[in-house]
Tab-separated table of C-alpha atoms in Angstrom:
chain	number	residue	atom	x	y	z
A	1	MET	CA	0.000	0.000	0.000
A	2	ILE	CA	1.313	3.442	-0.857
A	3	ASP	CA	1.995	5.601	2.175
A	4	LYS	CA	3.434	9.027	1.458
A	5	VAL	CA	3.363	10.295	5.010
A	6	THR	CA	6.809	11.606	5.899
A	7	ARG	CA	8.304	13.186	9.003
A	8	LEU	CA	8.853	16.914	8.739
A	9	GLU	CA	12.534	16.497	9.616
A	10	THR	CA	13.276	14.373	6.549
A	11	ALA	CA	10.777	15.858	4.093
A	12	VAL	CA	12.974	18.688	2.862
A	13	ASP	CA	16.062	16.455	2.483
A	14	SER	CA	15.471	16.329	-1.256
A	15	ILE	CA	16.169	20.052	-1.564
A	16	ARG	CA	19.693	20.629	-2.852
A	17	SER	CA	21.694	23.821	-3.216
A	18	GLY	CA	20.853	25.525	-6.473
A	19	SER	CA	17.337	24.053	-6.593
A	20	THR	CA	14.295	25.901	-7.881
A	21	ILE	CA	11.418	25.675	-5.426
A	22	MET	CA	7.791	26.552	-5.901
A	23	VAL	CA	6.073	27.777	-2.737
A	24	GLY	CA	2.268	27.820	-2.560
A	25	GLY	CA	0.165	30.488	-0.925
A	26	PHE	CA	-1.402	33.892	-1.400
A	27	THR	CA	0.436	35.838	1.276
A	28	ILE	CA	0.341	33.254	4.063
A	29	SER	CA	-3.056	31.846	3.131
A	30	GLY	CA	-2.205	28.335	1.989
A	31	CYS	CA	1.517	28.855	2.554
A	32	PRO	CA	3.516	25.816	3.826
A	33	LEU	CA	5.086	27.603	6.765
A	34	GLY	CA	6.102	24.386	8.548
A	35	LEU	CA	8.141	23.211	5.556
A	36	LEU	CA	9.703	26.640	5.095
A	37	ARG	CA	10.722	26.788	8.721
A	38	GLU	CA	12.375	23.389	8.359
A	39	LEU	CA	14.094	24.546	5.176
A	40	SER	CA	15.412	27.639	6.961
A	41	LYS	CA	17.498	25.343	9.206
A	42	ARG	CA	19.146	23.504	6.303
A	43	PRO	CA	22.623	24.251	4.944
A	44	VAL	CA	21.466	24.774	1.371
A	45	ASN	CA	22.043	27.866	-0.707
A	46	ASN	CA	21.551	29.471	-4.121
A	47	LEU	CA	17.859	28.624	-4.113
A	48	THR	CA	15.375	30.161	-6.522
A	49	THR	CA	11.790	30.465	-5.333
A	50	ILE	CA	8.678	30.753	-7.469
A	51	SER	CA	5.641	32.028	-5.591
A	52	GLU	CA	2.633	34.315	-6.048
A	53	ASP	CA	4.032	36.855	-3.645
A	54	ILE	CA	6.664	36.400	-1.015
A	55	GLY	CA	4.241	36.519	1.875
A	56	PHE	CA	6.463	34.123	3.751
A	57	ALA	CA	9.018	36.941	3.944
A	58	ASN	CA	6.642	39.208	5.812
A	59	THR	CA	7.371	39.517	9.507
A	60	SER	CA	3.706	39.892	10.363
A	61	SER	CA	3.156	36.339	9.141
A	62	PHE	CA	6.298	34.355	9.780
A	63	PRO	CA	8.887	34.573	12.567
A	64	ALA	CA	11.487	37.191	11.703
A	65	GLU	CA	14.406	34.920	12.547
A	66	ALA	CA	13.199	32.214	10.144
A	67	ILE	CA	12.877	34.787	7.358
A	68	ARG	CA	16.376	36.059	7.997
A	69	GLU	CA	17.604	32.453	7.905
A	70	LEU	CA	15.921	31.931	4.544
A	71	PHE	CA	17.173	35.105	2.909
A	72	THR	CA	20.605	35.775	4.346
A	73	GLY	CA	23.881	34.037	3.578
A	74	GLY	CA	22.731	33.462	0.006
A	75	ARG	CA	20.178	30.778	0.894
A	76	ILE	CA	17.471	32.206	-1.363
A	77	ARG	CA	19.326	33.946	-4.180
A	78	ARG	CA	16.474	34.703	-6.547
A	79	VAL	CA	12.723	35.174	-6.245
A	80	CYS	CA	10.140	34.934	-9.047
A	81	ALA	CA	6.802	36.409	-8.000
A	82	SER	CA	3.962	38.633	-9.178
A	83	PHE	CA	4.088	40.772	-6.063
A	84	ILE	CA	6.953	41.601	-3.765
A	85	GLY	CA	5.129	44.511	-2.240
A	86	ALA	CA	5.670	46.441	0.900
A	87	ASN	CA	8.432	44.244	2.209
A	88	PRO	CA	11.217	46.446	3.584
A	89	PHE	CA	13.507	43.527	4.433
A	90	VAL	CA	13.386	42.006	0.957
A	91	ASN	CA	13.480	45.380	-0.784
A	92	GLU	CA	16.631	46.188	1.145
A	93	LEU	CA	18.283	42.952	-0.022
A	94	ILE	CA	17.297	43.790	-3.592
A	95	GLN	CA	18.708	47.327	-3.274
A	96	LYS	CA	21.967	45.887	-1.954
A	97	GLY	CA	22.137	43.502	-4.889
A	98	GLU	CA	21.982	40.422	-2.646
A	99	LEU	CA	18.706	39.151	-4.033
A	100	GLU	CA	17.680	38.845	-7.664
A	101	TYR	CA	14.044	39.057	-8.640
A	102	GLU	CA	11.792	38.484	-11.608
A	103	LEU	CA	8.252	39.834	-11.758
A	104	ILE	CA	5.600	37.828	-13.584
A	105	PRO	CA	1.942	38.905	-13.903
A	106	GLN	CA	-0.110	36.800	-11.493
A	107	GLY	CA	-2.452	35.201	-14.014
A	108	THR	CA	0.429	34.464	-16.382
A	109	LEU	CA	2.369	32.913	-13.511
A	110	ALA	CA	-0.566	30.653	-12.614
A	111	GLU	CA	-1.043	29.553	-16.223
A	112	ARG	CA	2.692	29.000	-16.860
A	113	ILE	CA	2.773	26.687	-13.853
A	114	ARG	CA	-0.392	24.934	-14.978
A	115	ALA	CA	1.185	24.477	-18.427
A	116	GLY	CA	4.402	23.185	-16.850
A	117	GLY	CA	2.491	20.547	-14.960
A	118	SER	CA	0.197	19.590	-17.823
A	119	GLY	CA	2.638	18.884	-20.622
A	120	ILE	CA	1.705	22.054	-22.485
A	121	GLY	CA	4.535	23.729	-24.395
A	122	GLY	CA	3.291	27.279	-23.891
A	123	PHE	CA	0.296	29.499	-24.534
A	124	TYR	CA	-0.666	32.884	-25.938
A	125	THR	CA	-2.066	35.463	-23.528
A	126	PRO	CA	-3.158	39.090	-23.968
A	127	THR	CA	-1.699	39.950	-20.548
A	128	GLY	CA	1.292	42.268	-20.750
A	129	ILE	CA	0.910	43.444	-24.356
A	130	GLY	CA	2.392	46.951	-24.644
A	131	THR	CA	4.095	46.735	-21.223
A	132	ILE	CA	7.535	45.763	-19.984
A	133	ALA	CA	6.204	42.217	-19.564
A	134	GLU	CA	6.313	41.689	-23.329
A	135	LYS	CA	10.080	42.191	-23.536
A	136	GLY	CA	11.766	39.462	-25.568
A	137	LYS	CA	8.588	37.473	-26.129
A	138	GLU	CA	7.074	36.304	-29.386
A	139	LYS	CA	3.887	38.129	-30.358
A	140	LYS	CA	1.109	36.732	-32.465
A	141	VAL	CA	-2.168	38.082	-33.775
A	142	ILE	CA	-4.970	35.548	-33.310
A	143	HIS	CA	-8.470	36.419	-34.561
A	144	GLY	CA	-7.381	40.035	-34.823
A	145	LYS	CA	-6.106	40.349	-31.273
A	146	GLU	CA	-2.500	40.549	-30.147
A	147	TYR	CA	-1.073	37.924	-27.765
A	148	LEU	CA	2.254	37.082	-26.099
A	149	LEU	CA	3.793	33.631	-26.071
A	150	GLU	CA	4.409	32.460	-22.506
A	151	LEU	CA	6.389	29.323	-21.767
A	152	PRO	CA	5.738	26.614	-19.180
A	153	LEU	CA	7.329	26.814	-15.767
A	154	ARG	CA	8.564	23.886	-13.686
A	155	ALA	CA	10.583	23.453	-10.512
A	156	ASP	CA	12.744	20.840	-8.820
A	157	VAL	CA	10.582	20.859	-5.720
A	158	ALA	CA	7.137	22.252	-4.849
A	159	LEU	CA	6.254	23.022	-1.243
A	160	VAL	CA	2.474	23.140	-1.058
A	161	LYS	CA	-0.162	23.261	1.657
A	162	ALA	CA	-3.663	21.825	1.954
A	163	TYR	CA	-6.127	21.573	4.810
A	164	LYS	CA	-6.297	17.784	4.860
A	165	ALA	CA	-5.035	14.784	2.947
A	166	ASP	CA	-4.945	10.992	3.130
A	167	SER	CA	-1.799	8.846	2.873
A	168	MET	CA	-2.094	8.819	-0.949
A	169	GLY	CA	-1.861	12.600	-0.964
A	170	ASN	CA	-5.466	13.171	-2.077
A	171	ALA	CA	-6.087	16.616	-0.650
A	172	VAL	CA	-8.759	19.173	0.164
A	173	PHE	CA	-8.211	22.914	0.587
A	174	LYS	CA	-10.056	25.254	2.903
A	175	TYR	CA	-11.921	28.074	1.172
A	176	SER	CA	-9.594	30.514	-0.601
A	177	SER	CA	-6.362	28.802	0.462
A	178	ALA	CA	-6.007	26.629	-2.675
A	179	ASN	CA	-4.634	29.499	-4.792
A	180	PHE	CA	-1.344	28.312	-6.414
A	181	ASN	CA	-1.080	25.044	-4.480
A	182	PRO	CA	-2.894	22.603	-6.804
A	183	LEU	CA	-1.090	24.111	-9.820
A	184	MET	CA	2.379	23.917	-8.286
A	185	ALA	CA	1.721	20.370	-7.153
A	186	MET	CA	1.567	19.372	-10.828
A	187	ALA	CA	4.686	21.228	-11.911
A	188	ALA	CA	7.637	19.954	-9.859
A	189	ASP	CA	9.797	16.830	-9.830
A	190	THR	CA	9.233	16.392	-6.108
A	191	VAL	CA	6.057	17.590	-4.424
A	192	ILE	CA	5.870	17.923	-0.654
A	193	LEU	CA	2.434	18.559	0.771
A	194	GLU	CA	1.981	20.069	4.230
A	195	VAL	CA	-1.401	19.494	5.866
A	196	GLU	CA	-3.205	20.478	9.051
A	197	LYS	CA	-4.947	17.152	9.255
A	198	LEU	CA	-4.207	13.588	8.118
A	199	VAL	CA	-7.199	11.356	7.439
A	200	GLU	CA	-7.697	7.669	6.684
A	201	LEU	CA	-7.871	6.435	3.095
A	202	GLY	CA	-11.482	6.645	1.994
A	203	GLU	CA	-12.413	9.354	4.435
A	204	ILE	CA	-12.327	12.000	1.728
A	205	ASN	CA	-15.203	11.466	-0.674
A	206	PRO	CA	-13.476	10.874	-4.044
A	207	GLU	CA	-15.683	13.425	-5.796
A	208	LEU	CA	-14.510	16.122	-3.369
A	209	VAL	CA	-10.762	15.587	-3.856
A	210	GLN	CA	-9.305	18.889	-5.099
A	211	LEU	CA	-5.706	17.731	-5.510
A	212	PRO	CA	-5.410	14.111	-6.744
A	213	GLY	CA	-2.731	12.173	-4.883
A	214	ILE	CA	-0.952	11.193	-8.109
A	215	PHE	CA	0.721	14.615	-8.085
A	216	VAL	CA	1.989	14.349	-4.498
A	217	ASP	CA	5.199	12.607	-3.360
A	218	GLN	CA	5.240	13.268	0.368
A	219	VAL	CA	2.639	14.276	2.941
A	220	VAL	CA	3.777	16.054	6.076
A	221	LEU	CA	1.863	16.958	9.207
A	222	PRO	CA	4.017	19.450	11.070
A	223	GLU	CA	3.697	19.557	14.802
A	224	ARG	CA	1.383	22.486	15.371
A	225	ARG	CA	3.009	25.106	17.459
A	226	ALA	CA	1.042	27.606	19.473
A	227	ALA	CA	3.005	30.278	17.611
A	228	ASP	CA	1.665	29.000	14.290
A	229	VAL	CA	-1.900	29.254	15.414
A	230	GLN	CA	-1.241	32.788	16.486
A	231	GLN	CA	0.796	33.724	13.457
A	232	THR	CA	-1.315	32.238	10.716
B	1	MET	CA	-17.455	65.567	5.913
B	2	TYR	CA	-16.769	62.849	3.352
B	3	SER	CA	-13.431	62.168	1.724
B	4	LYS	CA	-12.457	62.132	-1.948
B	5	ARG	CA	-12.197	58.358	-1.708
B	6	GLU	CA	-15.759	58.050	-0.463
B	7	ILE	CA	-17.098	60.156	-3.349
B	8	ILE	CA	-15.222	57.962	-5.825
B	9	ALA	CA	-16.334	54.689	-4.206
B	10	LEU	CA	-20.008	55.719	-4.042
B	11	ASN	CA	-20.128	56.804	-7.685
B	12	ILE	CA	-18.534	53.543	-8.831
B	13	ALA	CA	-20.914	51.484	-6.702
B	14	ASN	CA	-23.814	53.268	-8.433
B	15	MET	CA	-22.621	51.920	-11.810
B	16	LEU	CA	-22.969	48.298	-10.757
B	17	HIS	CA	-26.012	46.171	-11.501
B	18	ASP	CA	-27.830	43.387	-9.722
B	19	GLY	CA	-26.105	40.106	-10.544
B	20	ASP	CA	-22.837	41.641	-11.784
B	21	PHE	CA	-19.565	39.795	-11.148
B	22	VAL	CA	-16.992	42.429	-10.196
B	23	ASN	CA	-13.360	42.357	-9.136
B	24	LEU	CA	-12.352	45.084	-6.703
B	25	GLY	CA	-8.632	45.848	-6.673
B	26	VAL	CA	-6.497	46.453	-3.624
B	27	GLY	CA	-6.806	49.878	-1.955
B	28	MET	CA	-9.494	52.409	-2.826
B	29	PRO	CA	-11.500	49.980	-4.996
B	30	THR	CA	-12.253	47.765	-1.974
B	31	LEU	CA	-14.172	50.735	-0.512
B	32	VAL	CA	-16.679	50.364	-3.362
B	33	GLY	CA	-18.069	47.277	-1.623
B	34	ARG	CA	-19.410	49.432	1.205
B	35	TYR	CA	-21.546	51.566	-1.111
B	36	ILE	CA	-23.232	48.884	-3.190
B	37	PRO	CA	-26.975	49.618	-2.971
B	38	ARG	CA	-28.667	47.263	-0.504
B	39	ASP	CA	-31.375	46.193	-2.923
B	40	ILE	CA	-28.946	44.569	-5.376
B	41	THR	CA	-26.505	41.653	-5.123
B	42	VAL	CA	-23.087	42.147	-6.682
B	43	TRP	CA	-20.820	39.087	-6.742
B	44	LEU	CA	-17.392	40.268	-5.657
B	45	HIS	CA	-14.528	38.298	-7.200
B	46	GLY	CA	-11.139	37.922	-5.537
B	47	GLU	CA	-8.293	36.787	-7.780
B	48	ASN	CA	-6.907	34.902	-4.784
B	49	GLY	CA	-9.757	32.436	-5.336
B	50	CYS	CA	-13.299	33.254	-4.294
B	51	VAL	CA	-16.517	34.824	-5.540
B	52	GLY	CA	-19.324	36.219	-3.395
B	53	GLN	CA	-17.413	38.132	-0.744
B	54	ASP	CA	-19.777	39.583	1.808
B	55	ALA	CA	-18.779	41.112	5.145
B	56	THR	CA	-15.204	42.089	5.973
B	57	ILE	CA	-14.010	41.166	9.442
B	58	THR	CA	-12.176	44.020	11.096
B	59	GLY	CA	-10.765	44.755	14.530
B	60	THR	CA	-7.693	45.848	16.405
B	61	GLN	CA	-4.555	43.775	15.968
B	62	GLU	CA	-5.252	41.967	19.233
B	63	GLU	CA	-8.878	41.334	18.348
B	64	MET	CA	-7.828	39.925	14.977
B	65	GLN	CA	-5.245	37.615	16.581
B	66	ARG	CA	-7.948	36.228	18.834
B	67	TRP	CA	-10.385	35.984	15.937
B	68	LYS	CA	-7.869	34.014	13.844
B	69	ALA	CA	-7.167	31.595	16.681
B	70	GLU	CA	-10.903	30.971	17.048
B	71	HIS	CA	-11.677	30.728	13.325
B	72	GLY	CA	-9.593	27.838	11.997
B	73	GLY	CA	-10.457	24.160	11.565
B	74	GLU	CA	-13.916	22.696	11.250
B	75	ASP	CA	-15.743	24.799	13.824
B	76	SER	CA	-15.992	27.867	11.673
B	77	ASP	CA	-16.997	28.231	8.054
B	78	TRP	CA	-17.702	30.600	5.190
B	79	LYS	CA	-20.712	32.038	7.003
B	80	THR	CA	-18.827	32.956	10.157
B	81	GLY	CA	-15.524	33.658	8.465
B	82	HIS	CA	-12.440	31.433	8.546
B	83	ARG	CA	-8.691	31.884	8.825
B	84	ASP	CA	-8.413	30.513	5.271
B	85	LEU	CA	-10.977	32.794	3.672
B	86	ILE	CA	-9.614	36.132	2.534
B	87	ASN	CA	-10.081	38.618	-0.282
B	88	ALA	CA	-7.269	39.799	-2.566
B	89	SER	CA	-6.501	42.631	-0.140
B	90	CYS	CA	-5.876	39.918	2.492
B	91	GLU	CA	-8.847	40.922	4.635
B	92	TYR	CA	-10.871	38.165	6.263
B	93	VAL	CA	-14.298	37.939	4.670
B	94	THR	CA	-17.475	35.909	4.785
B	95	LEU	CA	-19.237	34.687	1.648
B	96	LEU	CA	-22.817	35.086	0.480
B	97	PRO	CA	-24.846	31.921	-0.005
B	98	GLY	CA	-24.074	31.089	-3.648
B	99	GLY	CA	-20.420	32.062	-3.370
B	100	CYS	CA	-17.623	29.663	-4.255
B	101	CYS	CA	-13.871	29.074	-4.019
B	102	PHE	CA	-11.343	27.996	-6.670
B	103	ASP	CA	-7.647	28.037	-7.525
B	104	SER	CA	-5.628	30.881	-9.086
B	105	SER	CA	-5.760	29.498	-12.616
B	106	ILE	CA	-9.566	29.475	-12.559
B	107	ALA	CA	-9.619	32.894	-10.864
B	108	PHE	CA	-7.723	34.372	-13.818
B	109	ALA	CA	-9.715	32.397	-16.385
B	110	MET	CA	-12.704	34.322	-15.034
B	111	ALA	CA	-10.864	37.607	-15.586
B	112	ARG	CA	-9.137	37.060	-18.947
B	113	GLY	CA	-11.955	34.919	-20.289
B	114	GLY	CA	-14.475	37.758	-20.217
B	115	HIS	CA	-16.595	36.391	-17.382
B	116	LEU	CA	-16.381	39.482	-15.173
B	117	ASP	CA	-18.810	42.327	-15.784
B	118	ALA	CA	-16.378	44.854	-14.367
B	119	THR	CA	-13.026	45.212	-12.724
B	120	VAL	CA	-12.233	48.220	-10.559
B	121	LEU	CA	-8.600	49.207	-10.113
B	122	GLY	CA	-6.658	52.094	-8.678
B	123	GLY	CA	-4.654	54.289	-11.046
B	124	LEU	CA	-1.474	56.311	-11.025
B	125	GLN	CA	-2.009	57.690	-14.530
B	126	VAL	CA	-4.551	57.285	-17.325
B	127	ASP	CA	-3.959	58.799	-20.736
B	128	ALA	CA	-6.057	59.933	-23.690
B	129	LYS	CA	-5.647	56.566	-25.445
B	130	GLY	CA	-7.055	54.689	-22.464
B	131	ASN	CA	-3.629	53.433	-21.395
B	132	LEU	CA	-3.279	52.695	-17.696
B	133	ALA	CA	-0.244	52.963	-15.417
B	134	ASN	CA	-0.985	51.682	-11.943
B	135	TRP	CA	1.695	49.336	-10.695
B	136	MET	CA	5.041	51.051	-10.433
B	137	VAL	CA	6.409	54.467	-9.581
B	138	PRO	CA	9.923	54.598	-11.046
B	139	GLY	CA	12.541	54.970	-8.324
B	140	LYS	CA	10.246	53.782	-5.546
B	141	GLY	CA	11.097	50.113	-5.132
B	142	VAL	CA	9.659	47.133	-6.975
B	143	PRO	CA	6.240	46.181	-5.621
B	144	GLY	CA	5.230	44.014	-8.589
B	145	MET	CA	2.173	44.108	-10.814
B	146	GLY	CA	0.285	41.398	-8.940
B	147	GLY	CA	-2.814	40.519	-10.943
B	148	ALA	CA	-3.433	43.980	-12.413
B	149	MET	CA	-2.132	43.223	-15.925
B	150	ASP	CA	-4.373	40.147	-16.168
B	151	LEU	CA	-7.455	41.688	-14.566
B	152	VAL	CA	-7.700	44.451	-17.165
B	153	CYS	CA	-7.655	41.874	-20.001
B	154	GLY	CA	-11.117	40.603	-20.674
B	155	ALA	CA	-13.337	42.260	-18.071
B	156	LYS	CA	-16.362	43.727	-19.845
B	157	LYS	CA	-15.717	47.109	-18.208
B	158	VAL	CA	-12.471	48.419	-16.707
B	159	ILE	CA	-13.194	51.134	-14.151
B	160	ILE	CA	-10.371	53.185	-12.656
B	161	ALA	CA	-10.821	54.690	-9.199
B	162	MET	CA	-8.313	57.456	-8.642
B	163	GLU	CA	-7.919	60.929	-7.242
B	164	HIS	CA	-7.959	63.553	-9.970
B	165	CYS	CA	-4.463	64.905	-9.221
B	166	THR	CA	-1.364	63.766	-7.360
B	167	LYS	CA	-0.748	64.926	-3.786
B	168	GLU	CA	1.457	67.645	-5.292
B	169	GLY	CA	-1.440	68.759	-7.515
B	170	ALA	CA	-0.081	67.426	-10.813
B	171	PRO	CA	-2.627	65.969	-13.249
B	172	LYS	CA	-3.022	62.178	-13.450
B	173	LEU	CA	-5.254	62.289	-16.525
B	174	LEU	CA	-2.582	62.840	-19.137
B	175	LYS	CA	-2.060	63.094	-22.881
B	176	GLU	CA	0.370	60.200	-22.547
B	177	CYS	CA	1.335	58.095	-19.517
B	178	THR	CA	4.918	58.534	-18.339
B	179	MET	CA	5.026	55.632	-15.882
B	180	PRO	CA	5.338	51.935	-16.799
B	181	LEU	CA	2.046	50.740	-18.284
B	182	THR	CA	-0.249	48.101	-16.859
B	183	ALA	CA	-2.049	47.666	-20.178
B	184	VAL	CA	-2.734	49.499	-23.417
B	185	ALA	CA	-6.095	51.061	-24.360
B	186	CYS	CA	-7.890	49.164	-21.612
B	187	VAL	CA	-9.662	51.861	-19.575
B	188	ASP	CA	-13.413	52.285	-20.112
B	189	VAL	CA	-14.343	54.540	-17.195
B	190	VAL	CA	-12.424	56.788	-14.791
B	191	VAL	CA	-14.030	58.072	-11.624
B	192	THR	CA	-12.306	60.850	-9.678
B	193	GLU	CA	-13.635	63.088	-6.914
B	194	PHE	CA	-14.399	65.715	-9.582
B	195	CYS	CA	-15.855	63.813	-12.511
B	196	ILE	CA	-16.779	60.623	-14.304
B	197	LEU	CA	-15.087	60.019	-17.647
B	198	GLU	CA	-16.211	57.441	-20.177
B	199	ARG	CA	-14.158	56.392	-23.181
B	200	ARG	CA	-16.206	56.184	-26.345
B	201	GLY	CA	-15.010	56.081	-29.917
B	202	GLY	CA	-11.414	56.430	-28.784
B	203	ARG	CA	-11.825	59.514	-26.577
B	204	PHE	CA	-12.842	60.351	-23.050
B	205	ALA	CA	-16.062	62.255	-22.416
B	206	VAL	CA	-17.049	63.794	-19.092
B	207	THR	CA	-20.455	62.349	-18.304
B	208	ALA	CA	-20.866	63.590	-14.737
B	209	MET	CA	-19.315	66.271	-12.561
B	210	ASN	CA	-19.040	67.121	-8.905
B	211	ALA	CA	-21.352	70.135	-8.359
B	212	GLU	CA	-18.596	71.839	-6.401
B	213	ILE	CA	-16.229	72.218	-9.339
B	214	GLU	CA	-16.448	74.522	-12.379
B	215	ARG	CA	-15.804	73.244	-15.864
B	216	GLU	CA	-12.801	75.595	-16.330
B	217	GLU	CA	-11.279	74.384	-13.080
B	218	LEU	CA	-11.657	70.761	-14.177
B	219	ILE	CA	-9.954	71.460	-17.514
B	220	LYS	CA	-7.121	73.228	-15.666
B	221	ARG	CA	-6.501	70.182	-13.481
B	222	THR	CA	-6.560	67.751	-16.426
B	223	GLU	CA	-3.845	67.376	-19.037
B	224	MET	CA	-5.740	65.220	-21.524
B	225	GLU	CA	-8.272	66.924	-23.743
B	226	LEU	CA	-11.810	66.636	-22.394
B	227	VAL	CA	-15.103	66.651	-24.199
B	228	PHE	CA	-18.266	67.206	-22.201
B	229	ASP	CA	-21.430	65.238	-22.673
B	230	LYS	CA	-24.445	67.275	-23.741
B	231	ARG	CA	-26.401	65.741	-20.886
B	232	LEU	CA	-23.951	66.212	-18.046
B	233	HIS	CA	-25.012	64.555	-14.798
B	234	GLU	CA	-24.207	65.578	-11.268
B	235	MET	CA	-22.099	63.148	-9.223
B	236	GLU	CA	-23.750	61.781	-6.133
B	237	MET	CA	-22.258	62.781	-2.772
B	238	PRO	CA	-22.172	60.402	0.197
B	239	ALA	CA	-24.522	61.192	3.070
B	240	ASP	CA	-22.685	62.972	5.902
């Protein structure tokens, strides 16, 4: 019988220096904070992250020391996101030239990840036409309207979060916390799913599964800390 | 006394219809939700993944910490509010019966695919061609465009909520935008505290004005050329 349940301490072992990591979440809603905290203790560096925003780098949502661990000493070297926002700590690193960044429109980012996980070689979108987002991209007129070619996006590892899952990795999200998680779970070589609750096989009605377990490699239930409840 | 933002929000809310699906951008546009007439239902879309946002849960920082601790897990839901139910401005919200949740790819399919009746965004500059700049002030850091570039593609009506001039008094309605664009020729309506502008046949027409401003004064504070509708309406003012 397949059992993907893994201890938090060993789950992030597959992350190597130089890896590209997708991180789920819209700010911290649906963000795998337990996995990130574990990652912040590891001696890996030169990581690239792909995420909607970098909400996990916001001190109001994640312990400041863990963020510093993630971003200093060259651990995360490059961030790809649609929104970096009012984040003084990260903006400072960017100003100092210690952190590279790439901005991608949010809908394009979602679709590039979906394409990456679905075996699609790219797609044409109207988003970004006439803006700096079109730089270097092929343009095409389809039915009289101009579009940009966007290419698929994949990662070595995806860190994603759901509300609950079974040992196969079949998962359910709470309300608006799905966001990028089900997309990223399709688009990485190794997919680590953090959950708040583990349930028995068969407990989730198959027709209500939002993330099919086939996409998931490991399921992790981090020990819930009082601080997490307060912080998230 | 009401603020400029309240005038703008009220006049945008008045443009919405019963049954409309509308995305409200971060900042001033979220205020629009408060002025939607009570006798209609507008389905508010959040690109973070929900439709049907109803009440916003607010409180002091301490109150919100307590609220979050009490509203996780199975004991709370979309009717009471939940730690995992937010709008795109990251405020905790409840949903109306009939609301639903989905992932980011579907959220943007709704926007680009033409399924939204309107999207309301803030603006830094709008120019005579309907170009919009709203995501980056050169020299002031790199916030990112978020979903703005996608949201303006496909919505049936793009409404810009912005103050008429900058804090320094410089016009924001320009002949040509000088800041990095969000999208080209995408703006349908601009609502400022002084007027409502609608773009028709490639040019902006003033369709309504704040009774407290003279036409000459409006022209002086606007760089783009304005035409005035023959039947000029008066903007509604919020109740004190």
